[in-house]
PDB file of N, CA and C in Angstrom:
ATOM      1  N   MET A  17     100.880 103.939  89.611  1.00 56.00           N
ATOM      2  CA  MET A  17     101.480 104.854  88.724  1.00 56.00           C
ATOM      3  C   MET A  17     100.920 104.701  87.299  1.00 56.00           C
ATOM      4  N   SER A  18     100.536 105.740  86.630  1.00 64.00           N
ATOM      5  CA  SER A  18     100.000 105.672  85.213  1.00 64.00           C
ATOM      6  C   SER A  18     101.026 105.922  84.217  1.00 64.00           C
ATOM      7  N   LYS A  19     100.901 105.337  83.102  1.00 67.00           N
ATOM      8  CA  LYS A  19     101.819 105.503  81.939  1.00 67.00           C
ATOM      9  C   LYS A  19     101.569 106.831  81.292  1.00 67.00           C
ATOM     10  N   GLN A  20     102.588 107.551  80.976  1.00 69.00           N
ATOM     11  CA  GLN A  20     102.441 108.800  80.294  1.00 69.00           C
ATOM     12  C   GLN A  20     102.524 108.643  78.831  1.00 69.00           C
ATOM     13  N   LYS A  21     101.581 109.165  78.104  1.00 66.00           N
ATOM     14  CA  LYS A  21     101.567 109.100  76.627  1.00 66.00           C
ATOM     15  C   LYS A  21     102.571 109.978  76.024  1.00 66.00           C
ATOM     16  N   ILE A  22     103.285 109.508  74.955  1.00 63.00           N
ATOM     17  CA  ILE A  22     104.288 110.235  74.303  1.00 63.00           C
ATOM     18  C   ILE A  22     103.779 110.587  72.975  1.00 63.00           C
ATOM     19  N   SER A  23     103.801 111.811  72.622  1.00 60.00           N
ATOM     20  CA  SER A  23     103.350 112.292  71.301  1.00 60.00           C
ATOM     21  C   SER A  23     104.534 112.327  70.305  1.00 60.00           C
ATOM     22  N   LEU A  24     104.305 111.687  69.156  1.00 57.00           N
ATOM     23  CA  LEU A  24     105.341 111.721  68.051  1.00 57.00           C
ATOM     24  C   LEU A  24     104.945 112.763  66.953  1.00 57.00           C
ATOM     25  N   ALA A  25     103.992 113.547  67.228  1.00 57.00           N
ATOM     26  CA  ALA A  25     103.565 114.501  66.193  1.00 57.00           C
ATOM     27  C   ALA A  25     104.651 115.528  65.803  1.00 57.00           C
ATOM     28  N   HIS A  26     105.595 115.712  66.669  1.00 52.00           N
ATOM     29  CA  HIS A  26     106.692 116.668  66.373  1.00 52.00           C
ATOM     30  C   HIS A  26     107.628 116.202  65.346  1.00 52.00           C
ATOM     31  N   LEU A  27     107.673 114.847  65.134  1.00 53.00           N
ATOM     32  CA  LEU A  27     108.557 114.289  64.086  1.00 53.00           C
ATOM     33  C   LEU A  27     108.065 114.547  62.773  1.00 53.00           C
ATOM     34  N   ALA A  28     108.911 115.153  61.878  1.00 53.00           N
ATOM     35  CA  ALA A  28     108.511 115.418  60.508  1.00 53.00           C
ATOM     36  C   ALA A  28     108.570 114.188  59.729  1.00 53.00           C
ATOM     37  N   LYS A  29     107.667 114.033  58.803  1.00 54.00           N
ATOM     38  CA  LYS A  29     107.590 112.940  57.889  1.00 54.00           C
ATOM     39  C   LYS A  29     108.657 113.247  56.751  1.00 54.00           C
ATOM     40  N   PRO A  30     109.372 112.277  56.240  1.00 53.00           N
ATOM     41  CA  PRO A  30     110.266 112.531  55.140  1.00 53.00           C
ATOM     42  C   PRO A  30     109.573 112.936  53.847  1.00 53.00           C
ATOM     43  N   THR A  31     110.137 113.891  53.116  1.00 54.00           N
ATOM     44  CA  THR A  31     109.491 114.269  51.881  1.00 54.00           C
ATOM     45  C   THR A  31     109.585 113.217  50.776  1.00 54.00           C
ATOM     46  N   GLU A  32     110.650 112.345  50.860  1.00 54.00           N
ATOM     47  CA  GLU A  32     110.799 111.308  49.795  1.00 54.00           C
ATOM     48  C   GLU A  32     110.969 109.984  50.589  1.00 54.00           C
ATOM     49  N   SER A  33     110.347 108.951  50.004  1.00 59.00           N
ATOM     50  CA  SER A  33     110.591 107.658  50.572  1.00 59.00           C
ATOM     51  C   SER A  33     111.929 107.107  50.119  1.00 59.00           C
ATOM     52  N   VAL A  34     112.377 106.099  50.814  1.00 56.00           N
ATOM     53  CA  VAL A  34     113.691 105.477  50.396  1.00 56.00           C
ATOM     54  C   VAL A  34     113.556 104.903  48.987  1.00 56.00           C
ATOM     55  N   ASP A  35     112.406 104.333  48.677  1.00 58.00           N
ATOM     56  CA  ASP A  35     112.164 103.710  47.379  1.00 58.00           C
ATOM     57  C   ASP A  35     112.284 104.797  46.281  1.00 58.00           C
ATOM     58  N   GLU A  36     111.737 105.998  46.533  1.00 59.00           N
ATOM     59  CA  GLU A  36     111.827 107.092  45.619  1.00 59.00           C
ATOM     60  C   GLU A  36     113.226 107.456  45.420  1.00 59.00           C
ATOM     61  N   LEU A  37     113.936 107.531  46.475  1.00 54.00           N
ATOM     62  CA  LEU A  37     115.392 107.953  46.355  1.00 54.00           C
ATOM     63  C   LEU A  37     116.137 106.930  45.591  1.00 54.00           C
ATOM     64  N   LEU A  38     115.912 105.634  45.829  1.00 55.00           N
ATOM     65  CA  LEU A  38     116.744 104.600  45.148  1.00 55.00           C
ATOM     66  C   LEU A  38     116.159 104.285  43.736  1.00 55.00           C
ATOM     67  N   LEU A  39     114.937 104.219  43.578  1.00 56.00           N
ATOM     68  CA  LEU A  39     114.343 103.798  42.338  1.00 56.00           C
ATOM     69  C   LEU A  39     113.798 104.850  41.482  1.00 56.00           C
ATOM     70  N   GLY A  40     113.734 106.046  42.001  1.00 56.00           N
ATOM     71  CA  GLY A  40     113.187 107.105  41.193  1.00 56.00           C
ATOM     72  C   GLY A  40     111.691 107.257  41.373  1.00 56.00           C
ATOM     73  N   PRO A  41     111.107 108.286  40.724  1.00 55.00           N
ATOM     74  CA  PRO A  41     109.683 108.506  40.872  1.00 55.00           C
ATOM     75  C   PRO A  41     108.877 107.357  40.351  1.00 55.00           C
ATOM     76  N   THR A  42     107.673 107.157  40.828  1.00 58.00           N
ATOM     77  CA  THR A  42     106.788 106.068  40.382  1.00 58.00           C
ATOM     78  C   THR A  42     106.074 106.480  39.062  1.00 58.00           C
ATOM     79  N   ARG A  43     106.041 107.670  38.677  1.00 57.00           N
ATOM     80  CA  ARG A  43     105.442 108.117  37.423  1.00 57.00           C
ATOM     81  C   ARG A  43     106.264 107.710  36.287  1.00 57.00           C
ATOM     82  N   PRO A  44     105.648 107.438  35.059  1.00 57.00           N
ATOM     83  CA  PRO A  44     106.441 107.073  33.936  1.00 57.00           C
ATOM     84  C   PRO A  44     107.432 108.244  33.546  1.00 57.00           C
ATOM     85  N   ALA A  45     108.654 107.879  33.264  1.00 56.00           N
ATOM     86  CA  ALA A  45     109.576 108.935  32.921  1.00 56.00           C
ATOM     87  C   ALA A  45     109.380 109.436  31.495  1.00 56.00           C
ATOM     88  N   PRO A  46     109.702 110.670  31.214  1.00 56.00           N
ATOM     89  CA  PRO A  46     109.583 111.245  29.893  1.00 56.00           C
ATOM     90  C   PRO A  46     110.596 110.493  28.953  1.00 56.00           C
ATOM     91  N   ALA A  47     110.489 110.795  27.680  1.00 61.00           N
ATOM     92  CA  ALA A  47     111.424 110.162  26.682  1.00 61.00           C
ATOM     93  C   ALA A  47     112.866 110.487  27.176  1.00 61.00           C
ATOM     94  N   ILE A  48     113.794 109.508  26.985  1.00 64.00           N
ATOM     95  CA  ILE A  48     115.135 109.684  27.440  1.00 64.00           C
ATOM     96  C   ILE A  48     115.913 110.576  26.501  1.00 64.00           C
ATOM     97  N   LEU A  49     116.493 111.584  27.047  1.00 60.00           N
ATOM     98  CA  LEU A  49     117.326 112.549  26.272  1.00 60.00           C
ATOM     99  C   LEU A  49     118.720 112.347  26.709  1.00 60.00           C
ATOM    100  N   PRO A  50     119.697 112.544  25.871  1.00 65.00           N
ATOM    101  CA  PRO A  50     121.131 112.448  26.285  1.00 65.00           C
ATOM    102  C   PRO A  50     121.397 113.392  27.455  1.00 65.00           C
ATOM    103  N   VAL A  51     122.075 112.775  28.445  1.00 61.00           N
ATOM    104  CA  VAL A  51     122.414 113.542  29.634  1.00 61.00           C
ATOM    105  C   VAL A  51     123.793 114.319  29.374  1.00 61.00           C
ATOM    106  N   PRO A  52     123.668 115.663  29.409  1.00 65.00           N
ATOM    107  CA  PRO A  52     124.809 116.397  29.189  1.00 65.00           C
ATOM    108  C   PRO A  52     125.845 116.143  30.309  1.00 65.00           C
ATOM    109  N   ILE A  53     127.104 116.021  29.829  1.00 64.00           N
ATOM    110  CA  ILE A  53     128.182 115.733  30.800  1.00 64.00           C
ATOM    111  C   ILE A  53     128.677 117.109  31.296  1.00 64.00           C
ATOM    112  N   THR A  54     128.551 117.281  32.531  1.00 64.00           N
ATOM    113  CA  THR A  54     128.906 118.551  33.134  1.00 64.00           C
ATOM    114  C   THR A  54     129.977 118.304  34.240  1.00 64.00           C
ATOM    115  N   GLU A  55     130.518 119.442  34.705  1.00 64.00           N
ATOM    116  CA  GLU A  55     131.446 119.323  35.866  1.00 64.00           C
ATOM    117  C   GLU A  55     130.649 118.831  37.057  1.00 64.00           C
ATOM    118  N   THR A  56     131.464 118.188  37.874  1.00 61.00           N
ATOM    119  CA  THR A  56     130.819 117.715  39.176  1.00 61.00           C
ATOM    120  C   THR A  56     130.481 118.955  40.038  1.00 61.00           C
ATOM    121  N   PRO A  57     129.205 119.040  40.501  1.00 56.00           N
ATOM    122  CA  PRO A  57     128.804 120.227  41.307  1.00 56.00           C
ATOM    123  C   PRO A  57     129.552 120.345  42.577  1.00 56.00           C
ATOM    124  N   LYS A  58     129.702 121.516  43.034  1.00 59.00           N
ATOM    125  CA  LYS A  58     130.371 121.727  44.355  1.00 59.00           C
ATOM    126  C   LYS A  58     129.526 121.051  45.418  1.00 59.00           C
ATOM    127  N   GLU A  59     130.205 120.710  46.427  1.00 56.00           N
ATOM    128  CA  GLU A  59     129.579 120.023  47.619  1.00 56.00           C
ATOM    129  C   GLU A  59     128.337 120.793  48.174  1.00 56.00           C
ATOM    130  N   GLU A  60     128.435 122.075  48.290  1.00 66.00           N
ATOM    131  CA  GLU A  60     127.329 122.850  48.780  1.00 66.00           C
ATOM    132  C   GLU A  60     126.146 122.799  47.907  1.00 66.00           C
ATOM    133  N   GLU A  61     126.271 122.540  46.593  1.00 80.00           N
ATOM    134  CA  GLU A  61     125.153 122.416  45.696  1.00 80.00           C
ATOM    135  C   GLU A  61     124.592 121.047  45.641  1.00 80.00           C
ATOM    136  N   ASP A  62     125.452 120.028  46.011  1.00 80.00           N
ATOM    137  CA  ASP A  62     125.081 118.602  45.892  1.00 80.00           C
ATOM    138  C   ASP A  62     125.292 117.957  47.205  1.00 80.00           C
ATOM    139  N   PRO A  63     124.248 118.100  48.167  1.00 84.00           N
ATOM    140  CA  PRO A  63     124.442 117.518  49.439  1.00 84.00           C
ATOM    141  C   PRO A  63     124.464 115.943  49.422  1.00 84.00           C
ATOM    142  N   GLN A  64     125.166 115.330  50.311  1.00 85.00           N
ATOM    143  CA  GLN A  64     125.206 113.898  50.382  1.00 85.00           C
ATOM    144  C   GLN A  64     123.896 113.386  50.999  1.00 85.00           C
ATOM    145  N   LYS A  65     123.534 112.183  50.541  1.00 87.00           N
ATOM    146  CA  LYS A  65     122.348 111.468  51.095  1.00 87.00           C
ATOM    147  C   LYS A  65     122.894 110.151  51.546  1.00 87.00           C
ATOM    148  N   SER A  66     122.246 109.626  52.584  1.00 89.00           N
ATOM    149  CA  SER A  66     122.684 108.277  53.039  1.00 89.00           C
ATOM    150  C   SER A  66     121.457 107.429  53.014  1.00 89.00           C
ATOM    151  N   PHE A  67     121.706 106.021  52.826  1.00 87.00           N
ATOM    152  CA  PHE A  67     120.739 105.053  52.830  1.00 87.00           C
ATOM    153  C   PHE A  67     121.404 103.706  53.151  1.00 87.00           C
ATOM    154  N   THR A  68     120.584 102.763  53.453  1.00 91.00           N
ATOM    155  CA  THR A  68     121.035 101.453  53.741  1.00 91.00           C
ATOM    156  C   THR A  68     121.226 100.619  52.464  1.00 91.00           C
ATOM    157  N   LEU A  69     122.358  99.986  52.371  1.00 89.00           N
ATOM    158  CA  LEU A  69     122.624  99.123  51.198  1.00 89.00           C
ATOM    159  C   LEU A  69     122.659  97.680  51.653  1.00 89.00           C
ATOM    160  N   ARG A  70     121.883  96.913  51.075  1.00 91.00           N
ATOM    161  CA  ARG A  70     121.866  95.438  51.432  1.00 91.00           C
ATOM    162  C   ARG A  70     122.664  94.615  50.441  1.00 91.00           C
ATOM    163  N   LEU A  71     123.617  93.851  50.921  1.00 89.00           N
ATOM    164  CA  LEU A  71     124.438  93.029  50.162  1.00 89.00           C
ATOM    165  C   LEU A  71     124.303  91.559  50.634  1.00 89.00           C
ATOM    166  N   TYR A  72     124.566  90.688  49.743  1.00 93.00           N
ATOM    167  CA  TYR A  72     124.661  89.301  50.227  1.00 93.00           C
ATOM    168  C   TYR A  72     125.971  89.165  50.906  1.00 93.00           C
ATOM    169  N   ALA A  73     126.033  88.240  51.920  1.00 92.00           N
ATOM    170  CA  ALA A  73     127.231  87.989  52.699  1.00 92.00           C
ATOM    171  C   ALA A  73     128.389  87.634  51.802  1.00 92.00           C
ATOM    172  N   SER A  74     128.085  86.744  50.848  1.00 93.00           N
ATOM    173  CA  SER A  74     129.186  86.379  49.958  1.00 93.00           C
ATOM    174  C   SER A  74     129.849  87.559  49.186  1.00 93.00           C
ATOM    175  N   MET A  75     128.942  88.521  48.770  1.00 92.00           N
ATOM    176  CA  MET A  75     129.467  89.677  48.074  1.00 92.00           C
ATOM    177  C   MET A  75     130.364  90.488  48.965  1.00 92.00           C
ATOM    178  N   LEU A  76     129.863  90.657  50.215  1.00 91.00           N
ATOM    179  CA  LEU A  76     130.651  91.404  51.213  1.00 91.00           C
ATOM    180  C   LEU A  76     132.030  90.734  51.487  1.00 91.00           C
ATOM    181  N   HIS A  77     132.004  89.424  51.526  1.00 92.00           N
ATOM    182  CA  HIS A  77     133.229  88.709  51.753  1.00 92.00           C
ATOM    183  C   HIS A  77     134.172  88.914  50.626  1.00 92.00           C
ATOM    184  N   GLU A  78     133.671  88.966  49.395  1.00 92.00           N
ATOM    185  CA  GLU A  78     134.519  89.230  48.203  1.00 92.00           C
ATOM    186  C   GLU A  78     135.054  90.625  48.319  1.00 92.00           C
ATOM    187  N   LEU A  79     134.290  91.629  48.681  1.00 89.00           N
ATOM    188  CA  LEU A  79     134.787  92.969  48.793  1.00 89.00           C
ATOM    189  C   LEU A  79     135.860  93.072  49.817  1.00 89.00           C
ATOM    190  N   GLN A  80     135.731  92.331  50.947  1.00 89.00           N
ATOM    191  CA  GLN A  80     136.709  92.378  51.981  1.00 89.00           C
ATOM    192  C   GLN A  80     138.002  91.788  51.526  1.00 89.00           C
ATOM    193  N   ALA A  81     137.929  90.652  50.702  1.00 89.00           N
ATOM    194  CA  ALA A  81     139.095  90.015  50.179  1.00 89.00           C
ATOM    195  C   ALA A  81     139.835  90.877  49.215  1.00 89.00           C
ATOM    196  N   ILE A  82     139.047  91.664  48.432  1.00 86.00           N
ATOM    197  CA  ILE A  82     139.650  92.645  47.531  1.00 86.00           C
ATOM    198  C   ILE A  82     140.341  93.699  48.327  1.00 86.00           C
ATOM    199  N   LYS A  83     139.762  94.253  49.297  1.00 86.00           N
ATOM    200  CA  LYS A  83     140.348  95.249  50.163  1.00 86.00           C
ATOM    201  C   LYS A  83     141.695  94.748  50.823  1.00 86.00           C
ATOM    202  N   GLU A  84     141.659  93.507  51.334  1.00 85.00           N
ATOM    203  CA  GLU A  84     142.854  92.993  51.996  1.00 85.00           C
ATOM    204  C   GLU A  84     143.906  92.668  51.010  1.00 85.00           C
ATOM    205  N   ALA A  85     143.639  92.493  49.711  1.00 87.00           N
ATOM    206  CA  ALA A  85     144.658  92.191  48.686  1.00 87.00           C
ATOM    207  C   ALA A  85     145.362  93.509  48.221  1.00 87.00           C
ATOM    208  N   GLN A  86     144.860  94.636  48.590  1.00 83.00           N
ATOM    209  CA  GLN A  86     145.403  95.892  48.161  1.00 83.00           C
ATOM    210  C   GLN A  86     146.669  96.260  48.954  1.00 83.00           C
ATOM    211  N   PRO A  87     147.532  97.109  48.302  1.00 83.00           N
ATOM    212  CA  PRO A  87     148.744  97.458  48.959  1.00 83.00           C
ATOM    213  C   PRO A  87     148.437  98.146  50.370  1.00 83.00           C
ATOM    214  N   ARG A  88     149.198  97.810  51.372  1.00 80.00           N
ATOM    215  CA  ARG A  88     148.928  98.321  52.654  1.00 80.00           C
ATOM    216  C   ARG A  88     149.114  99.815  52.836  1.00 80.00           C
ATOM    217  N   LYS A  89     149.970 100.430  51.977  1.00 81.00           N
ATOM    218  CA  LYS A  89     150.178 101.928  52.025  1.00 81.00           C
ATOM    219  C   LYS A  89     149.018 102.729  51.771  1.00 81.00           C
ATOM    220  N   LYS A  90     148.180 102.307  50.718  1.00 78.00           N
ATOM    221  CA  LYS A  90     147.048 103.063  50.350  1.00 78.00           C
ATOM    222  C   LYS A  90     145.816 102.233  50.063  1.00 78.00           C
ATOM    223  N   PRO A  91     145.224 101.598  51.091  1.00 77.00           N
ATOM    224  CA  PRO A  91     144.125 100.764  50.870  1.00 77.00           C
ATOM    225  C   PRO A  91     142.813 101.532  50.618  1.00 77.00           C
ATOM    226  N   LYS A  92     141.891 101.040  49.802  1.00 82.00           N
ATOM    227  CA  LYS A  92     140.622 101.681  49.615  1.00 82.00           C
ATOM    228  C   LYS A  92     139.640 101.069  50.530  1.00 82.00           C
ATOM    229  N   SER A  93     138.730 101.816  51.005  1.00 86.00           N
ATOM    230  CA  SER A  93     137.697 101.313  51.882  1.00 86.00           C
ATOM    231  C   SER A  93     136.656 100.648  51.062  1.00 86.00           C
ATOM    232  N   ILE A  94     135.839  99.754  51.570  1.00 88.00           N
ATOM    233  CA  ILE A  94     134.722  99.208  50.801  1.00 88.00           C
ATOM    234  C   ILE A  94     133.787 100.264  50.221  1.00 88.00           C
ATOM    235  N   HIS A  95     133.533 101.250  51.099  1.00 90.00           N
ATOM    236  CA  HIS A  95     132.651 102.366  50.681  1.00 90.00           C
ATOM    237  C   HIS A  95     133.218 103.027  49.384  1.00 90.00           C
ATOM    238  N   SER A  96     134.572 103.335  49.385  1.00 89.00           N
ATOM    239  CA  SER A  96     135.164 103.961  48.213  1.00 89.00           C
ATOM    240  C   SER A  96     135.077 103.018  47.036  1.00 89.00           C
ATOM    241  N   PHE A  97     135.253 101.736  47.276  1.00 88.00           N
ATOM    242  CA  PHE A  97     135.148 100.801  46.100  1.00 88.00           C
ATOM    243  C   PHE A  97     133.822 100.858  45.508  1.00 88.00           C
ATOM    244  N   ILE A  98     132.734 100.848  46.339  1.00 90.00           N
ATOM    245  CA  ILE A  98     131.415 100.810  45.815  1.00 90.00           C
ATOM    246  C   ILE A  98     131.010 102.113  45.077  1.00 90.00           C
ATOM    247  N   ILE A  99     131.538 103.250  45.696  1.00 92.00           N
ATOM    248  CA  ILE A  99     131.300 104.582  45.037  1.00 92.00           C
ATOM    249  C   ILE A  99     131.958 104.650  43.705  1.00 92.00           C
ATOM    250  N   GLU A 100     133.170 104.163  43.606  1.00 92.00           N
ATOM    251  CA  GLU A 100     133.904 104.159  42.369  1.00 92.00           C
ATOM    252  C   GLU A 100     133.219 103.224  41.295  1.00 92.00           C
ATOM    253  N   ALA A 101     132.673 102.117  41.717  1.00 92.00           N
ATOM    254  CA  ALA A 101     131.965 101.262  40.798  1.00 92.00           C
ATOM    255  C   ALA A 101     130.681 101.935  40.239  1.00 92.00           C
ATOM    256  N   ILE A 102     129.985 102.664  41.129  1.00 93.00           N
ATOM    257  CA  ILE A 102     128.778 103.384  40.719  1.00 93.00           C
ATOM    258  C   ILE A 102     129.219 104.482  39.775  1.00 93.00           C
ATOM    259  N   GLU A 103     130.280 105.211  39.996  1.00 95.00           N
ATOM    260  CA  GLU A 103     130.682 106.302  39.088  1.00 95.00           C
ATOM    261  C   GLU A 103     131.126 105.681  37.788  1.00 95.00           C
ATOM    262  N   ASP A 104     131.788 104.612  37.757  1.00 95.00           N
ATOM    263  CA  ASP A 104     132.166 103.879  36.455  1.00 95.00           C
ATOM    264  C   ASP A 104     130.867 103.565  35.679  1.00 95.00           C
ATOM    265  N   LYS A 105     129.855 103.028  36.343  1.00 95.00           N
ATOM    266  CA  LYS A 105     128.664 102.569  35.690  1.00 95.00           C
ATOM    267  C   LYS A 105     127.868 103.872  35.100  1.00 95.00           C
ATOM    268  N   ILE A 106     127.829 104.892  35.887  1.00 95.00           N
ATOM    269  CA  ILE A 106     127.226 106.132  35.398  1.00 95.00           C
ATOM    270  C   ILE A 106     127.949 106.649  34.135  1.00 95.00           C
ATOM    271  N   LYS A 107     129.289 106.631  34.141  1.00 95.00           N
ATOM    272  CA  LYS A 107     130.065 107.129  32.980  1.00 95.00           C
ATOM    273  C   LYS A 107     129.698 106.168  31.733  1.00 95.00           C
ATOM    274  N   LYS A 108     129.635 104.921  32.011  1.00 94.00           N
ATOM    275  CA  LYS A 108     129.364 103.997  30.912  1.00 94.00           C
ATOM    276  C   LYS A 108     127.971 104.217  30.274  1.00 94.00           C
ATOM    277  N   GLU A 109     126.917 104.434  31.191  1.00 94.00           N
ATOM    278  CA  GLU A 109     125.616 104.697  30.744  1.00 94.00           C
ATOM    279  C   GLU A 109     125.483 106.028  30.057  1.00 94.00           C
ATOM    280  N   ARG A 110     126.284 107.034  30.389  1.00 93.00           N
ATOM    281  CA  ARG A 110     126.327 108.320  29.751  1.00 93.00           C
ATOM    282  C   ARG A 110     126.797 108.229  28.366  1.00 93.00           C
ATOM    283  N   ARG A 111     127.990 107.420  28.246  1.00 92.00           N
ATOM    284  CA  ARG A 111     128.567 107.244  26.901  1.00 92.00           C
ATOM    285  C   ARG A 111     127.516 106.505  26.012  1.00 92.00           C
ATOM    286  N   LYS A 112     126.807 105.462  26.616  1.00 90.00           N
ATOM    287  CA  LYS A 112     125.856 104.682  25.809  1.00 90.00           C
ATOM    288  C   LYS A 112     124.737 105.601  25.302  1.00 90.00           C
ATOM    289  N   LEU A 113     124.308 106.490  26.115  1.00 89.00           N
ATOM    290  CA  LEU A 113     123.165 107.417  25.807  1.00 89.00           C
ATOM    291  C   LEU A 113     123.661 108.467  24.786  1.00 89.00           C
ATOM    292  N   ALA A 114     124.901 108.838  24.925  1.00 88.00           N
ATOM    293  CA  ALA A 114     125.469 109.903  24.006  1.00 88.00           C
ATOM    294  C   ALA A 114     125.619 109.359  22.536  1.00 88.00           C
ATOM    295  N   THR A 115     125.806 108.046  22.402  1.00 85.00           N
ATOM    296  CA  THR A 115     126.013 107.491  21.115  1.00 85.00           C
ATOM    297  C   THR A 115     124.690 107.264  20.403  1.00 85.00           C
ATOM    298  N   LYS A 116     123.534 107.276  21.135  1.00 73.00           N
ATOM    299  CA  LYS A 116     122.216 106.954  20.484  1.00 73.00           C
ATOM    300  C   LYS A 116     121.685 108.216  19.799  1.00 73.00           C
TER     301      LYS A 116
END
């Protein structure tokens, strides 16, 4: 019996690499201008992207401890906690840029 070759030509290559999505383009960025604070775009205009997030085990254990210490009626997931932290950081950076 001979092995059949499988062609992977039908698989499309991604347009952006994970590094580009996480770190931005490799070209030098233009001069930093203040970012206008606008309303959050509607979901259909701002699709979700997913990627792998690597954390140290100790950091993950801390996040789990924080989650377990929350009230049982309305606990936040670790995902929600991370998203909230990112949103807080974005707001802080916008304020910092707006004052310059």
